[in-house]
Tab-separated table of C-alpha atoms and ligand atoms in Angstrom:
chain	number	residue	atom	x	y	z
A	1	UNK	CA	-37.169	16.495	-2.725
A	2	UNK	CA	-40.089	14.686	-1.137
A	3	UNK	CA	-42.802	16.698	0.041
A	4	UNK	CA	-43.849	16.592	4.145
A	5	UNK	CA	-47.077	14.906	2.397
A	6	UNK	CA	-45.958	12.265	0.028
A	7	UNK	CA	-42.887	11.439	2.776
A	8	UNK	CA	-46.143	10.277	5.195
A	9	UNK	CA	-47.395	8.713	1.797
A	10	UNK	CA	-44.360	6.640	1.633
A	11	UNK	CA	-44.031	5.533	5.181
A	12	UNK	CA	-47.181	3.431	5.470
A	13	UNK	CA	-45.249	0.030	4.563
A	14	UNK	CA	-41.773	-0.244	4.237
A	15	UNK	CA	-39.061	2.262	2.778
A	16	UNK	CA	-35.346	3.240	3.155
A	17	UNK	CA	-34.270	6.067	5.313
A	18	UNK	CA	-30.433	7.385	3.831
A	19	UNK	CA	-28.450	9.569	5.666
A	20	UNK	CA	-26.890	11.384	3.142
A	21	UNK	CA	-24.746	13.039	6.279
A	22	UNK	CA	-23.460	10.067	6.632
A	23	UNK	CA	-22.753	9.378	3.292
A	24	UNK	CA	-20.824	12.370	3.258
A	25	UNK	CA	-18.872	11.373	6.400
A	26	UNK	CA	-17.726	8.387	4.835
A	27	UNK	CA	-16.397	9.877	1.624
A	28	UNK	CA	-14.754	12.282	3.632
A	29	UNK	CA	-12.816	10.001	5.978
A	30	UNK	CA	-11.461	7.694	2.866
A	31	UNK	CA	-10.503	11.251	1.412
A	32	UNK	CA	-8.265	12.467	4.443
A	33	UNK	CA	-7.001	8.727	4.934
A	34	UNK	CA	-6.197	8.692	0.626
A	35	UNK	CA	-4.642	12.156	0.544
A	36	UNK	CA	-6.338	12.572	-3.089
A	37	UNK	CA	-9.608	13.415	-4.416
A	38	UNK	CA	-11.981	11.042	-4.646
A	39	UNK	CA	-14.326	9.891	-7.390
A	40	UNK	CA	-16.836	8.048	-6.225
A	41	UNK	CA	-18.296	5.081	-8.039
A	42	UNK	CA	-22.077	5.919	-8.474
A	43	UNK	CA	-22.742	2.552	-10.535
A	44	UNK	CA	-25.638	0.764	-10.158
A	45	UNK	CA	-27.725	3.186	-9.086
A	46	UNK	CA	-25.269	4.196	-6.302
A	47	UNK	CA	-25.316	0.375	-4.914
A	48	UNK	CA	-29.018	0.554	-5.037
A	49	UNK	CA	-29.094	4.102	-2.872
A	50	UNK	CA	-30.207	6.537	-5.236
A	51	UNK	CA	-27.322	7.690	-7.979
A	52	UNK	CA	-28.404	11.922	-8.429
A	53	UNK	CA	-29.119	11.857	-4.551
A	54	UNK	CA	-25.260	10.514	-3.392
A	55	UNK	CA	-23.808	12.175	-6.179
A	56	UNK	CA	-25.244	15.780	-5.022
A	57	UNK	CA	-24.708	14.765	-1.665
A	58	UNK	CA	-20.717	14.137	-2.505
A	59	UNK	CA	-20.366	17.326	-4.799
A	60	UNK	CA	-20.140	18.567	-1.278
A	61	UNK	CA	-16.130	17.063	-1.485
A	62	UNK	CA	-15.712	18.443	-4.676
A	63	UNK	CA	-14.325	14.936	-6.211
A	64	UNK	CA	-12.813	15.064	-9.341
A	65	UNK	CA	-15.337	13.238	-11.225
A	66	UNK	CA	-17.627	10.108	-10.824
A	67	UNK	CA	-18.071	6.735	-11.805
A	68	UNK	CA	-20.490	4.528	-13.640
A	69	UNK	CA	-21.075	1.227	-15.038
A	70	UNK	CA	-23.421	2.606	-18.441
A	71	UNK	CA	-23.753	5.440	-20.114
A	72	UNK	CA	-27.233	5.451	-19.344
A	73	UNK	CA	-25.868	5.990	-15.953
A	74	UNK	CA	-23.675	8.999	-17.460
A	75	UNK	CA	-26.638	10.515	-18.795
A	76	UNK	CA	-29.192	10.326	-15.995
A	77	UNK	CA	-26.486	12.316	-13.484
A	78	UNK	CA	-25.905	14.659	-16.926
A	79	UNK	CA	-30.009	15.326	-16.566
A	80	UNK	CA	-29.745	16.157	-12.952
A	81	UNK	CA	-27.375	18.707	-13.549
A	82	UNK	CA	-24.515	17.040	-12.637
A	83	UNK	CA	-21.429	18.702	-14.566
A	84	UNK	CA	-18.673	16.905	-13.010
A	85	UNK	CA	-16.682	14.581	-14.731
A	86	UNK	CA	-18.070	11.080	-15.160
A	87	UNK	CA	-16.334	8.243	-16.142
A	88	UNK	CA	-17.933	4.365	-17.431
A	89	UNK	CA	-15.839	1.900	-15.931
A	90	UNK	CA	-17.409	-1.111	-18.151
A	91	UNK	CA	-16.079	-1.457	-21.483
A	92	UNK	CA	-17.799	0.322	-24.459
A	93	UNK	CA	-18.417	-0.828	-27.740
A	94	UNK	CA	-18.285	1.514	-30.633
A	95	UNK	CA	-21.632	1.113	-30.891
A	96	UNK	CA	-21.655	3.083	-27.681
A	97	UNK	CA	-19.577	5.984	-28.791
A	98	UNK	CA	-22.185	8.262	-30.186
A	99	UNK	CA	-24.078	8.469	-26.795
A	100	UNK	CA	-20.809	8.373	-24.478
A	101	UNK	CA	-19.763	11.648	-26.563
A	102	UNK	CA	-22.861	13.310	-26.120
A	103	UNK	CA	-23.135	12.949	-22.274
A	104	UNK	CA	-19.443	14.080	-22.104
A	105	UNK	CA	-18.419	10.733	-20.204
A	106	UNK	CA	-14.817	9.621	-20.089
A	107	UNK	CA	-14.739	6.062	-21.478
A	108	UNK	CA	-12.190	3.633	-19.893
A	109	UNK	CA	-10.781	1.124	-22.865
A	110	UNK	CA	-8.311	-1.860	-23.296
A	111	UNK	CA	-9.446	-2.819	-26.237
A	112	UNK	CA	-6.774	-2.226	-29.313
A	113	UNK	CA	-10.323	-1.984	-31.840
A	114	UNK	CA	-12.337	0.016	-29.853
A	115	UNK	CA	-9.236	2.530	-28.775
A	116	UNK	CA	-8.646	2.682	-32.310
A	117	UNK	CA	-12.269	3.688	-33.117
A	118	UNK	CA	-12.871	5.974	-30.204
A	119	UNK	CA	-9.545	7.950	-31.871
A	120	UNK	CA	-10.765	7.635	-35.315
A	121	UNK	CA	-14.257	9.202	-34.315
A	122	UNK	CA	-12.643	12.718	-32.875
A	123	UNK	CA	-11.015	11.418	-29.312
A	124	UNK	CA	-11.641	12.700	-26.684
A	125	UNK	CA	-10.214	11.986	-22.999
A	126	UNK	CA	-10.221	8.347	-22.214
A	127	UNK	CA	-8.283	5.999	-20.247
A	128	UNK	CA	-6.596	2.845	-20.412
A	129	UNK	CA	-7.770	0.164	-18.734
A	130	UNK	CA	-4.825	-2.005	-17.932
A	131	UNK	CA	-5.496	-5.686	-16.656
A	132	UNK	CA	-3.101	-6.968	-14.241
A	133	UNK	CA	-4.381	-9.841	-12.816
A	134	UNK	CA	-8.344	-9.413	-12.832
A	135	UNK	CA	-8.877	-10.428	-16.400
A	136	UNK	CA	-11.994	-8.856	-16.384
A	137	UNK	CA	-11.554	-5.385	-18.573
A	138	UNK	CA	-8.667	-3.903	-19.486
A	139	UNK	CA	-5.124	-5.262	-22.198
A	140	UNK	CA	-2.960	-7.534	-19.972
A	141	UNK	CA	-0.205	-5.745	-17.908
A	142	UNK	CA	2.462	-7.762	-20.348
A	143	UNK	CA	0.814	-6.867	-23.882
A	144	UNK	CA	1.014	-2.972	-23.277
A	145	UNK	CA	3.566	-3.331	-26.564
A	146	UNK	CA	0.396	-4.146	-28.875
A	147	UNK	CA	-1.057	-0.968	-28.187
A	148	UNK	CA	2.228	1.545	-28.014
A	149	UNK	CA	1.417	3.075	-31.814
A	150	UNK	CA	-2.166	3.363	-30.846
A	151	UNK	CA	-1.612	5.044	-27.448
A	152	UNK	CA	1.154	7.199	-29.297
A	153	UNK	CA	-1.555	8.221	-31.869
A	154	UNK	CA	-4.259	9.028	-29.206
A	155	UNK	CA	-2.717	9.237	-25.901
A	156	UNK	CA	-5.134	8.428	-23.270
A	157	UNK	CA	-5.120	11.159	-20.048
A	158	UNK	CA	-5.454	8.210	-18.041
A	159	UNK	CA	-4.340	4.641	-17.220
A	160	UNK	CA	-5.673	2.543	-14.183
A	161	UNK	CA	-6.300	-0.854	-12.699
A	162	UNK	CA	-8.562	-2.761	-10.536
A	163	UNK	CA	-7.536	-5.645	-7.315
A	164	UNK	CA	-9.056	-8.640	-7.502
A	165	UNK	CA	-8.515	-8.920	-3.996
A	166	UNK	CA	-7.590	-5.879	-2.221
A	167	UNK	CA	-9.511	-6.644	0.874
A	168	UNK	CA	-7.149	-9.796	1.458
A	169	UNK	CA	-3.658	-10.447	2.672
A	170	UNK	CA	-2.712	-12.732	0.100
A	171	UNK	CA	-0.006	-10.123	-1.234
A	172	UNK	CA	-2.263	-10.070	-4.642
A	173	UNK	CA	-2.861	-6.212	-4.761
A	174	UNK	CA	0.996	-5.778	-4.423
A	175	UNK	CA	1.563	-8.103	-7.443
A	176	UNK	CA	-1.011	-6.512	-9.105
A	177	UNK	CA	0.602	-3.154	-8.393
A	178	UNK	CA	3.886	-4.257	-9.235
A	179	UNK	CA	2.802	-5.107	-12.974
A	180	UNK	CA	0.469	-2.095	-13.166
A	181	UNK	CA	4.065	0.235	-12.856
A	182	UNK	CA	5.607	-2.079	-15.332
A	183	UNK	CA	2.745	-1.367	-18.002
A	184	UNK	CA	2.876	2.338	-17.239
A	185	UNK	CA	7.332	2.049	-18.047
A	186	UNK	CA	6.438	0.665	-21.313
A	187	UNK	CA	4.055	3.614	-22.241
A	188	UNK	CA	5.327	5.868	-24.207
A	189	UNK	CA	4.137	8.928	-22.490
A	190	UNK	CA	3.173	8.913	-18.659
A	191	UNK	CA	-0.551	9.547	-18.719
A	192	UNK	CA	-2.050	12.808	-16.210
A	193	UNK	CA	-3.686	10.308	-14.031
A	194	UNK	CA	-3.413	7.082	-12.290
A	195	UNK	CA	-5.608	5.178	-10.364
A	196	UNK	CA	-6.480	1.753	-8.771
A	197	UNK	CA	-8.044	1.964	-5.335
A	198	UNK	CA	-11.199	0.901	-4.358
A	199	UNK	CA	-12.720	1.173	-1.222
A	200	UNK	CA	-10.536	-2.008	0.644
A	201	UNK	CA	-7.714	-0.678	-1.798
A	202	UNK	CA	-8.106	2.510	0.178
A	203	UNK	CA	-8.401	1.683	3.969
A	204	UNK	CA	-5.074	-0.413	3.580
A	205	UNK	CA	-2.963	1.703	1.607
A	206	UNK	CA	-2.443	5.220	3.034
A	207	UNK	CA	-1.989	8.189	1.949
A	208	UNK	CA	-2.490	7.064	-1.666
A	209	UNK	CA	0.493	7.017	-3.731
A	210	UNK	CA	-1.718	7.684	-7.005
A	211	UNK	CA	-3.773	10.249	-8.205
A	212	UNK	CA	-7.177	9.392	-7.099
A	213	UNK	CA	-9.246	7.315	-5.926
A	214	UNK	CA	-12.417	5.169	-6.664
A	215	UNK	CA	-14.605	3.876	-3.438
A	216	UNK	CA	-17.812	2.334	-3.768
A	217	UNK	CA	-19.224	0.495	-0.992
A	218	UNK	CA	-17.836	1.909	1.845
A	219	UNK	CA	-19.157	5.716	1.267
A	220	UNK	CA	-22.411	3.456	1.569
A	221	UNK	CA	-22.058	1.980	4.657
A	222	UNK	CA	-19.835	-1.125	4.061
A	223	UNK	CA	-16.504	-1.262	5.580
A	224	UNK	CA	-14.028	-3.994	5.581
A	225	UNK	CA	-13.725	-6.446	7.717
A	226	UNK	CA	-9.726	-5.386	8.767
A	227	UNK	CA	-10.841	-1.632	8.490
A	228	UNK	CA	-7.327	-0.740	9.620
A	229	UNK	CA	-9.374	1.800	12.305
A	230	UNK	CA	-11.119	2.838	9.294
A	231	UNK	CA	-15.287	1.829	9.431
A	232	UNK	CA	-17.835	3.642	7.674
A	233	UNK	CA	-21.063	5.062	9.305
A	234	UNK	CA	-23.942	2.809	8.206
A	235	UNK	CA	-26.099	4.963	5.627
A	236	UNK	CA	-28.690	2.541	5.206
A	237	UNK	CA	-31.957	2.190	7.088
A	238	UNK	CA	-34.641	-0.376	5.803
A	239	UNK	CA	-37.427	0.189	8.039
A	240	UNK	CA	-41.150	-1.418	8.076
A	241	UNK	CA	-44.066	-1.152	9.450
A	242	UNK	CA	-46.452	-3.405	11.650
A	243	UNK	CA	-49.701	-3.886	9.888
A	244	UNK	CA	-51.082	-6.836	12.157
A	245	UNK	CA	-50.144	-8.503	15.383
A	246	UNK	CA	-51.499	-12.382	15.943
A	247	UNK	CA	-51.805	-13.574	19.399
A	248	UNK	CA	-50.854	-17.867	18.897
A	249	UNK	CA	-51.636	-20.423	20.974
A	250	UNK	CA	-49.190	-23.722	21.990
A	251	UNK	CA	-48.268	-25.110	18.419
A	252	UNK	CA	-49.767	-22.740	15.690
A	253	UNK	CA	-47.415	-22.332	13.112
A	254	UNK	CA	-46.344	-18.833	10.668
A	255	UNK	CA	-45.533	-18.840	7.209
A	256	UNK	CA	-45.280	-20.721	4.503
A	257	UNK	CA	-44.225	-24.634	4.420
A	258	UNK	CA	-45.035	-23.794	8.942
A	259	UNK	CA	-41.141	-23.826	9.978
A	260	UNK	CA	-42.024	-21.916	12.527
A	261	UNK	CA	-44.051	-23.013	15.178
A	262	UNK	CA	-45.406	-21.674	18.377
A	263	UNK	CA	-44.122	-22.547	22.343
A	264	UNK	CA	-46.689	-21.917	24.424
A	265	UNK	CA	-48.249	-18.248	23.618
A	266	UNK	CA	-46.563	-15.812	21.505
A	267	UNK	CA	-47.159	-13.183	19.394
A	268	UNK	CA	-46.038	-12.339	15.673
A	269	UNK	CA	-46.247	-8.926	14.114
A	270	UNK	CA	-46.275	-9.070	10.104
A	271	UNK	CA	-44.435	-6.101	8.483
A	272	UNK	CA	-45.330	-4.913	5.325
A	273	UNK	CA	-41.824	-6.277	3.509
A	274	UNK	CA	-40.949	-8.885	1.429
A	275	UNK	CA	-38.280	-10.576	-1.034
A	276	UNK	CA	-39.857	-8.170	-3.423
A	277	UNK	CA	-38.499	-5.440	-1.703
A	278	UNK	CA	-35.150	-7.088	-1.406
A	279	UNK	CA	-35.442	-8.790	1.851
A	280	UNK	CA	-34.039	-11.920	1.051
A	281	UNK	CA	-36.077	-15.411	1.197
A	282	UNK	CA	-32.537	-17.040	2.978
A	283	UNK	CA	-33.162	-14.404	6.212
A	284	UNK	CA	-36.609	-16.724	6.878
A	285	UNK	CA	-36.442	-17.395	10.768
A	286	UNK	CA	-32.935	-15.934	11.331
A	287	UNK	CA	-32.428	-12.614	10.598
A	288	UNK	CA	-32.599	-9.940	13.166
A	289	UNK	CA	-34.941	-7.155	13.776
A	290	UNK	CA	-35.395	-3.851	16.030
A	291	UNK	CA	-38.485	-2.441	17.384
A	292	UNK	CA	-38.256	-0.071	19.643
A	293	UNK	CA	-34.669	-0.302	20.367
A	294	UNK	CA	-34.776	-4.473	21.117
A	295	UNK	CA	-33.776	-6.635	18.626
A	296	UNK	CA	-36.109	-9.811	17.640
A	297	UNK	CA	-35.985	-12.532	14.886
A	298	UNK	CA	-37.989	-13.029	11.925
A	299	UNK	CA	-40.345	-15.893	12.585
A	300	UNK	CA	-40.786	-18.592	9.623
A	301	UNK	CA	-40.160	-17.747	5.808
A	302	UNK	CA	-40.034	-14.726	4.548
A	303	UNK	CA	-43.016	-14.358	1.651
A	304	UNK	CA	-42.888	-11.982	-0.960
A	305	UNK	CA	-44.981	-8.867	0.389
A	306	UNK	CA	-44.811	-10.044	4.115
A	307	UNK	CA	-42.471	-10.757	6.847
A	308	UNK	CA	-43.390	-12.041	10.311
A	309	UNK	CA	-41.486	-11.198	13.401
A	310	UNK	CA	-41.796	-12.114	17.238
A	311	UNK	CA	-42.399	-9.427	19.447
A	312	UNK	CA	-43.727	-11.474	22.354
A	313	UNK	CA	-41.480	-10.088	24.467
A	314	UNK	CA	-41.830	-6.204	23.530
A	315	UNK	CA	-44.676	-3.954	23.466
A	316	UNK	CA	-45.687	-3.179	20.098
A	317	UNK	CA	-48.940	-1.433	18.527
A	318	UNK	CA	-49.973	-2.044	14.911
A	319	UNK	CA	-47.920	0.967	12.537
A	320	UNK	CA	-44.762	0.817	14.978
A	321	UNK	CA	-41.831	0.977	12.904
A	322	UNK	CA	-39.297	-1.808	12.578
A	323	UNK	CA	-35.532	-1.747	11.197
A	324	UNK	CA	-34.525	-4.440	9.188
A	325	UNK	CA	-31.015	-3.228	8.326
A	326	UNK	CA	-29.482	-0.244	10.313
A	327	UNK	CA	-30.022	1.741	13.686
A	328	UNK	CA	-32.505	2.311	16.505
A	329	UNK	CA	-31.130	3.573	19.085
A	330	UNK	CA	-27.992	1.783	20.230
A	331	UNK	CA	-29.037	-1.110	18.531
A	332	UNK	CA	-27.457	-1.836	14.915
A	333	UNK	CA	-28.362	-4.549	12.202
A	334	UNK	CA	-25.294	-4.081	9.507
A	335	UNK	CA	-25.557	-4.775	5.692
A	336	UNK	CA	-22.550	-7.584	6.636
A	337	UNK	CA	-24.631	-9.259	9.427
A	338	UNK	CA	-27.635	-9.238	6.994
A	339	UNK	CA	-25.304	-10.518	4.238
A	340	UNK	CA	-23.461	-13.522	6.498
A	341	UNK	CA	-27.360	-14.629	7.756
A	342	UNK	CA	-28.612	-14.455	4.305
A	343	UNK	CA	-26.295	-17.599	3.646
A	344	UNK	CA	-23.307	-15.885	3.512
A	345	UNK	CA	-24.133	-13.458	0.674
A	346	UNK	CA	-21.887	-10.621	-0.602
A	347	UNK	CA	-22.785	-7.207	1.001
A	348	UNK	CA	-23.048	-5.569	-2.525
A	349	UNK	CA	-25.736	-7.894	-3.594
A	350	UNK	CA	-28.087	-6.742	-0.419
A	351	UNK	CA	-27.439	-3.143	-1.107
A	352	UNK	CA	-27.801	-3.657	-5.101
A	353	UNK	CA	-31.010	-6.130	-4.434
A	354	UNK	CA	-32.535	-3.644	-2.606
A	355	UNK	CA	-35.889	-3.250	-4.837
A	356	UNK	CA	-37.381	-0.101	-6.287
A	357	UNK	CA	-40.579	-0.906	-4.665
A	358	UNK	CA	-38.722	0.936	-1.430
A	359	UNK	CA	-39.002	4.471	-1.621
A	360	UNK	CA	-36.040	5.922	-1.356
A	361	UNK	CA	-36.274	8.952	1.774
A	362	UNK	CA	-32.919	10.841	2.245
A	363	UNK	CA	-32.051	12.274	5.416
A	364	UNK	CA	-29.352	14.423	6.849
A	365	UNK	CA	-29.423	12.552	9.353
A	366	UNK	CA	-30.733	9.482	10.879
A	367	UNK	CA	-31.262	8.351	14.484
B	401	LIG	C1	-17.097	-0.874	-8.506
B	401	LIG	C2	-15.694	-0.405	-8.740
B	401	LIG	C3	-14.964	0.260	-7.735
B	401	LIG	C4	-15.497	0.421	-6.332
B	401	LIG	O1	-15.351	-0.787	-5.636
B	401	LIG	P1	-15.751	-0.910	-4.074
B	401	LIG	O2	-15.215	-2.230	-3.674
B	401	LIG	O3	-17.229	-0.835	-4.017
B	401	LIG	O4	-15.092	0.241	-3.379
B	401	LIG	C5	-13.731	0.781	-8.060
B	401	LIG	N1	-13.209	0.632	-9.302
B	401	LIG	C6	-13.863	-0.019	-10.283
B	401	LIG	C7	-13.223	-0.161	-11.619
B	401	LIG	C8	-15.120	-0.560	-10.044
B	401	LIG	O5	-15.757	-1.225	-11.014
């Protein structure tokens, strides 16, 4: 959708290069491994990667529907075009109702009020949210009794659950499981579809023995870390460029609070990147970079426009392109590594912290 003229517009200082390709890959290996249609979760902006872009790039699976967090959400894919289904997998308030109707979302609901209300004000598919172990969203596995008359009065086309911990062997997900087909024996009608996988959900359990199935992070480049054979391409590319290069003499110092300090001559490049854009303040003299293929280290703290690296031992010219997360050439800085030297943050949060001052360039492919 970018023009050959604004793209060179939005390359003079830092940006994210996503290979929708690869996107597409990944949706389509959890699909074969699942054995059901997907519907991909599209939340937050798809993790931070552009929500209408992903979406249209996955229509090319023809999923069954998608998922959001908002209606918002619902109704900025409903002004792309998007005509699939969508479903909000946050609770809704009644409140909420008018809007949800109008962009033709499918709300998911535990709630006995706000089932009730959603029934009362015309219906309309929904699904039930059951809670077996999470107690995040959803009625508790063990109290579907308390909402038997309701669910008889406005039967929902759905039920589902979520794992607190499906990327574990702790033997949660099968407990949760276990009470998830006790809640759906005490319903009094067998909804059209069940679901509960997530993207960890889905590399471990194969083919799926439900309906569909929900992945998030993985179609986006995060796999787990016992993929079971099963990793995702990495669809995320946050590249910068040089905008100066200081030669530094035997003890001169970079950045802020001078943690970093010089042996002997070096030289430091400074990208045009911050924590602004995303790129956390914790990755200050540890995390890794690429330029030209060999990988470096950030040199002293990371401020919030600029980031220094050490290229001392690589050629590099001022504009020279460096990747902060993903590929060049056989070289490859994950979301997880960034995550684990970013003091151990989740891989979710660096997608989703990913700032909007990046312009978003999608690819078919990336290099
Ligand atoms: C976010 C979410 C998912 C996707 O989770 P991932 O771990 O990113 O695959 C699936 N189901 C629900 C209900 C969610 O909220």
């Amino acid at each position: 959708m970018t023009t050959t003229q604004s793209t060179a517009a939005q390359t003079t200082r830092a940006w994210l290069d996503i290979d929708l390709g690869a996107l597409v890959r990944n949706g389509a290996a959890l699909a074969r491994h699942a054995g059901v249609p997907l519907v991909p979760m599209v939340k937050a902006d798809a993790y931070g990667l552009g929500a209408v872009a992903c979406a249209r790039a996955l229509e090319a699976l023809d999923p069954h529907g998608f998922g959001v967090a908002t209606v918002t959400e619902a109704e900025e894919l409903r002004a792309a075009g998007i005509a699939r289904r969508v479903f909000v997998f946050s609770p809704l308030l009644p409140a909420d109702f008018a809007a949800a109707r109008a962009a033709r979302v499918i709300p998911t609901l535990g709630d006995p009020a706000a089932i009730a209300a959603w029934g009362q004000g015309g219906g309309g598919a929904w699904h039930l949210a059951i809670d077996t172990g999470m107690h995040r969203a959803g009625i508790r596995w063990d109290a579907i009794g308390q909402v038997a008359d309701l669910v008889r009065a406005h039967p929902p086309e759905g039920a589902f659950t979520h794992f607190h911990s499906a990327e574990r062997n702790d033997g949660s997900w099968q407990t949760q499981e276990d009470r998830f087909r006790a809640a759906l024996a005490v319903l009094p009608a067998m909804p059209r579809y069940l679901h509960a996988q997530n993207s960890a959900g889905i590399v471990r359990r194969s083919p799926s023995p439900w309906s569909f199935v929900r992945p998030g992070v993985f179609l986006y480049g995060v796999g787990s870390a016992d993929g079971a054979g099963l990793y995702p391409e990495p669809v995320v590319h946050l590249r910068a460029r040089v905008l100066e290069l200081h030669d530094l003499q035997d003890g001169d110092t970079v950045s802020y609070s001078a943690t970093w300090r010089s042996v002997g001559a070096r030289r430091v490049a400074t990208l045009g990147v911050g924590y602004a854009d995303g790129y956390r303040r914790a990755l200050g003299n540890r995390g890794a970079a690429l330029l030209h293929g060999v990988r470096t280290t950030v040199a002293g703290v990371v401020t919030m426009d600029m980031t220094m690296i050490d290229v001392t031992d690589i050629p590099c010219a001022l504009g020279d392109v460096v990747t902060l997360i993903g590929r060049d050439g056989e070289q490859l800085i994950s979301v997880e590594d960034v995550a684990t030297v970013a003091d151990f943050m989740s891989p979710y949060e660096v997608l989703t912290g990913l700032r909007q001052r990046l312009p978003r360039l999608y690819r078919e492919s990336v290099i």
